[in-house]
């Protein structure tokens, strides 16, 4: 089945220790997104790739970086995790077309990050 | 004011009953609307898109009121498995999704 896969599902890191979360998709979607979701809050968009074009949200901290080496994979790097970065990180994909607004996104199962 | 607002609930619903709840959005230029379902500690899953004329999918009915800028979701004949958080989602510019914080529904036996 076509899907969005995230690894690892659970990640524990120490304060300040870099961590990388990965996302892969078999849907061949052109857009990939990274969201941060904290308990009882809405998912918050961090950034997205429209094909190879990287788009950062204005309020995404510099501590968060992303890479998309090819269509199928996307990585979220947290350079120096703080306690406030503990959250669920969700990867999503969609087939947004130029000028389009209808944008049904499909989510991976998420990576739950704990910062000690 | 938040761009997408939802009553957080919880809505406690007896099994077999009907429950309905709304979501309001602030951007009148929004074109696309969705309801996602999110189970505890799981990812959001698309429940249904919301079309201008309203649409129905089995026990679920979604309505859009552009004049008052709200969308609604109605669940008929509630099942225990309907217990979840329902996220209202509005498309902003270029297709960016703006999520509400969700409405929690608890279906009780």
Tab-separated table of C-alpha atoms in Angstrom:
chain	number	residue	atom	x	y	z
A	1	UNK	CA	0.000	0.000	0.000
A	2	UNK	CA	1.178	3.510	-0.790
A	3	UNK	CA	1.992	5.296	2.403
A	4	UNK	CA	3.949	7.830	4.425
A	5	UNK	CA	6.519	6.278	6.744
A	6	UNK	CA	8.291	7.952	9.619
A	7	UNK	CA	11.287	6.707	11.540
A	8	UNK	CA	11.825	6.350	14.353
A	9	UNK	CA	8.366	6.306	15.921
A	10	UNK	CA	9.833	7.311	19.259
A	11	UNK	CA	13.019	9.286	19.765
A	12	UNK	CA	14.651	10.202	23.050
A	13	UNK	CA	17.465	12.709	23.015
A	14	UNK	CA	19.359	14.793	25.495
A	15	UNK	CA	19.106	18.523	25.818
A	16	UNK	CA	21.320	20.036	23.121
A	17	UNK	CA	22.096	16.767	21.342
A	18	UNK	CA	21.282	16.933	17.619
A	19	UNK	CA	18.611	14.622	16.325
A	20	UNK	CA	17.348	13.717	12.857
A	21	UNK	CA	13.871	12.479	12.064
A	22	UNK	CA	13.108	10.852	8.738
A	23	UNK	CA	10.101	10.595	6.481
A	24	UNK	CA	9.626	8.605	3.320
A	25	UNK	CA	6.679	8.259	0.996
A	26	UNK	CA	5.608	5.860	-1.705
A	27	UNK	CA	2.794	8.111	-2.927
A	28	UNK	CA	5.028	10.027	-5.367
A	29	UNK	CA	3.587	13.269	-4.041
A	30	UNK	CA	5.412	16.466	-4.987
A	31	UNK	CA	4.935	18.288	-1.694
A	32	UNK	CA	6.222	17.214	1.700
A	33	UNK	CA	5.551	18.941	4.997
A	34	UNK	CA	6.828	18.854	8.539
A	35	UNK	CA	4.490	19.712	11.392
A	36	UNK	CA	5.046	19.975	15.115
A	37	UNK	CA	2.144	19.027	17.362
A	38	UNK	CA	2.085	19.460	21.099
A	39	UNK	CA	-0.513	17.964	23.389
A	40	UNK	CA	-4.047	19.303	22.830
A	41	UNK	CA	-2.807	21.742	20.198
A	42	UNK	CA	-3.241	21.990	16.466
A	43	UNK	CA	-0.441	20.746	14.229
A	44	UNK	CA	1.880	23.651	13.486
A	45	UNK	CA	3.529	23.811	10.075
A	46	UNK	CA	7.312	24.156	10.321
A	47	UNK	CA	8.213	24.065	6.636
A	48	UNK	CA	7.411	22.368	3.376
A	49	UNK	CA	9.071	21.364	0.128
A	50	UNK	CA	7.258	22.059	-3.094
A	51	UNK	CA	9.253	19.695	-5.272
A	52	UNK	CA	12.820	20.812	-4.468
A	53	UNK	CA	11.841	24.287	-3.320
A	54	UNK	CA	12.181	24.748	0.416
A	55	UNK	CA	9.666	26.995	2.169
A	56	UNK	CA	10.199	27.964	5.766
A	57	UNK	CA	7.435	29.311	7.972
A	58	UNK	CA	8.322	32.729	9.383
A	59	UNK	CA	8.050	31.597	12.979
A	60	UNK	CA	9.984	28.347	12.642
A	61	UNK	CA	13.058	28.544	14.879
A	62	UNK	CA	16.498	28.398	13.262
A	63	UNK	CA	17.105	25.324	15.370
A	64	UNK	CA	14.984	23.385	12.893
A	65	UNK	CA	16.356	22.483	9.488
A	66	UNK	CA	15.188	20.187	6.728
A	67	UNK	CA	16.590	18.278	3.787
A	68	UNK	CA	14.886	16.607	0.869
A	69	UNK	CA	17.485	14.624	-1.091
A	70	UNK	CA	14.921	13.152	-3.479
A	71	UNK	CA	11.181	12.953	-4.073
A	72	UNK	CA	10.666	10.132	-1.625
A	73	UNK	CA	12.617	11.254	1.421
A	74	UNK	CA	12.575	14.242	3.706
A	75	UNK	CA	14.489	14.818	6.946
A	76	UNK	CA	13.946	17.074	9.923
A	77	UNK	CA	17.111	18.073	11.776
A	78	UNK	CA	16.901	19.628	15.216
A	79	UNK	CA	20.328	21.047	15.862
A	80	UNK	CA	20.121	21.687	19.597
A	81	UNK	CA	16.896	20.324	21.046
A	82	UNK	CA	15.475	22.131	24.011
A	83	UNK	CA	12.884	20.920	26.480
A	84	UNK	CA	10.270	22.941	24.603
A	85	UNK	CA	10.902	20.927	21.449
A	86	UNK	CA	9.415	17.796	22.939
A	87	UNK	CA	6.422	17.074	20.733
A	88	UNK	CA	4.989	14.836	18.048
A	89	UNK	CA	6.552	15.560	14.668
A	90	UNK	CA	4.318	14.773	11.739
A	91	UNK	CA	5.331	14.410	8.135
A	92	UNK	CA	2.680	14.866	5.470
A	93	UNK	CA	2.505	14.762	1.687
A	94	UNK	CA	0.188	16.095	-0.971
A	95	UNK	CA	-0.100	16.618	-4.705
A	96	UNK	CA	-0.591	20.351	-4.710
A	97	UNK	CA	-0.524	21.794	-8.199
A	98	UNK	CA	0.532	25.292	-9.199
A	99	UNK	CA	-2.232	27.740	-8.346
A	100	UNK	CA	-4.188	25.032	-6.635
A	101	UNK	CA	-5.769	25.306	-3.262
A	102	UNK	CA	-7.434	21.965	-2.780
A	103	UNK	CA	-4.726	20.254	-0.823
A	104	UNK	CA	-5.584	16.979	0.812
A	105	UNK	CA	-2.629	15.992	2.911
A	106	UNK	CA	-1.737	12.502	4.025
A	107	UNK	CA	0.116	12.091	7.269
A	108	UNK	CA	2.690	9.646	8.483
A	109	UNK	CA	2.297	8.076	11.943
A	110	UNK	CA	4.568	10.679	13.524
A	111	UNK	CA	7.701	10.616	15.643
A	112	UNK	CA	7.256	11.361	19.316
A	113	UNK	CA	10.320	13.244	20.540
A	114	UNK	CA	11.312	13.316	24.188
A	115	UNK	CA	14.052	15.666	25.344
A	116	UNK	CA	15.761	14.844	28.628
B	1	UNK	CA	-8.283	35.840	17.000
B	2	UNK	CA	-7.280	32.375	15.860
B	3	UNK	CA	-7.648	31.650	12.168
B	4	UNK	CA	-9.582	28.474	12.848
B	5	UNK	CA	-11.552	28.070	16.058
B	6	UNK	CA	-13.224	24.993	17.467
B	7	UNK	CA	-15.023	24.141	20.666
B	8	UNK	CA	-12.552	21.797	22.361
B	9	UNK	CA	-15.328	19.771	24.001
B	10	UNK	CA	-15.444	17.079	25.104
B	11	UNK	CA	-18.796	16.245	23.606
B	12	UNK	CA	-20.056	13.230	25.525
B	13	UNK	CA	-22.433	11.334	23.262
B	14	UNK	CA	-24.450	8.204	24.061
B	15	UNK	CA	-23.943	5.419	21.561
B	16	UNK	CA	-26.504	5.719	18.769
B	17	UNK	CA	-27.105	9.433	19.301
B	18	UNK	CA	-26.350	12.307	16.955
B	19	UNK	CA	-23.701	14.909	17.625
B	20	UNK	CA	-22.880	18.056	15.700
B	21	UNK	CA	-20.267	20.719	16.135
B	22	UNK	CA	-18.983	23.726	14.272
B	23	UNK	CA	-15.752	25.357	13.343
B	24	UNK	CA	-15.323	29.029	12.457
B	25	UNK	CA	-12.619	30.463	10.228
B	26	UNK	CA	-11.449	34.024	9.804
B	27	UNK	CA	-10.055	34.116	6.255
B	28	UNK	CA	-12.912	34.787	3.857
B	29	UNK	CA	-10.654	33.880	0.921
B	30	UNK	CA	-10.340	30.266	2.066
B	31	UNK	CA	-11.339	27.893	-0.687
B	32	UNK	CA	-11.017	24.383	0.648
B	33	UNK	CA	-12.161	22.842	3.864
B	34	UNK	CA	-11.655	19.473	5.462
B	35	UNK	CA	-12.419	17.473	8.528
B	36	UNK	CA	-9.637	15.273	9.845
B	37	UNK	CA	-9.953	12.740	12.601
B	38	UNK	CA	-7.159	12.216	15.112
B	39	UNK	CA	-7.068	9.398	17.621
B	40	UNK	CA	-5.064	9.781	20.801
B	41	UNK	CA	-1.329	9.855	20.068
B	42	UNK	CA	-1.903	9.042	16.399
B	43	UNK	CA	-1.637	11.042	13.201
B	44	UNK	CA	-4.516	13.027	11.694
B	45	UNK	CA	-6.453	11.128	9.050
B	46	UNK	CA	-8.623	12.732	6.421
B	47	UNK	CA	-12.264	12.137	7.250
B	48	UNK	CA	-13.876	14.147	4.496
B	49	UNK	CA	-13.568	17.177	2.310
B	50	UNK	CA	-16.248	19.832	2.672
B	51	UNK	CA	-17.854	21.024	-0.533
B	52	UNK	CA	-19.859	24.170	-1.091
B	53	UNK	CA	-23.096	22.296	-1.405
B	54	UNK	CA	-22.471	20.204	1.657
B	55	UNK	CA	-21.719	16.532	1.475
B	56	UNK	CA	-22.505	13.286	3.177
B	57	UNK	CA	-20.435	10.192	3.674
B	58	UNK	CA	-22.332	7.468	5.428
B	59	UNK	CA	-23.130	8.664	8.928
B	60	UNK	CA	-21.111	11.848	8.520
B	61	UNK	CA	-22.454	15.077	7.064
B	62	UNK	CA	-20.419	18.214	6.488
B	63	UNK	CA	-21.833	21.629	5.758
B	64	UNK	CA	-20.186	24.872	4.708
B	65	UNK	CA	-21.633	28.305	5.423
B	66	UNK	CA	-19.487	30.854	3.621
B	67	UNK	CA	-21.592	33.844	4.656
B	68	UNK	CA	-21.051	33.131	8.332
B	69	UNK	CA	-17.655	31.509	7.788
B	70	UNK	CA	-18.209	28.257	9.532
B	71	UNK	CA	-18.230	24.586	8.703
B	72	UNK	CA	-20.018	21.888	10.594
B	73	UNK	CA	-19.769	18.161	11.083
B	74	UNK	CA	-22.684	15.976	12.084
B	75	UNK	CA	-22.307	12.370	13.127
B	76	UNK	CA	-25.423	10.212	13.157
B	77	UNK	CA	-25.878	6.909	14.978
B	78	UNK	CA	-22.629	7.397	16.892
B	79	UNK	CA	-20.411	4.367	17.388
B	80	UNK	CA	-17.897	3.806	20.146
B	81	UNK	CA	-15.233	3.895	17.438
B	82	UNK	CA	-16.194	7.479	16.604
B	83	UNK	CA	-14.500	8.621	19.813
B	84	UNK	CA	-11.665	10.834	18.646
B	85	UNK	CA	-10.628	14.436	18.178
B	86	UNK	CA	-12.013	16.038	15.038
B	87	UNK	CA	-9.795	18.660	13.454
B	88	UNK	CA	-11.267	21.374	11.300
B	89	UNK	CA	-8.894	22.328	8.499
B	90	UNK	CA	-9.027	25.345	6.222
B	91	UNK	CA	-6.879	26.005	3.191
B	92	UNK	CA	-5.147	29.355	3.219
B	93	UNK	CA	-3.025	30.819	0.441
B	94	UNK	CA	-1.089	28.498	-1.927
B	95	UNK	CA	-2.710	25.546	-0.285
B	96	UNK	CA	-1.322	25.893	3.221
B	97	UNK	CA	-3.557	24.136	5.695
B	98	UNK	CA	-4.573	25.843	8.905
B	99	UNK	CA	-5.701	23.411	11.562
B	100	UNK	CA	-8.049	24.022	14.415
B	101	UNK	CA	-7.081	22.620	17.790
B	102	UNK	CA	-9.806	20.006	17.525
B	103	UNK	CA	-13.097	19.007	19.091
B	104	UNK	CA	-13.012	15.946	21.283
B	105	UNK	CA	-15.908	13.509	20.959
B	106	UNK	CA	-16.417	10.744	23.494
B	107	UNK	CA	-19.057	8.143	22.646
B	108	UNK	CA	-20.264	6.245	25.688
B	109	UNK	CA	-22.000	2.863	25.854
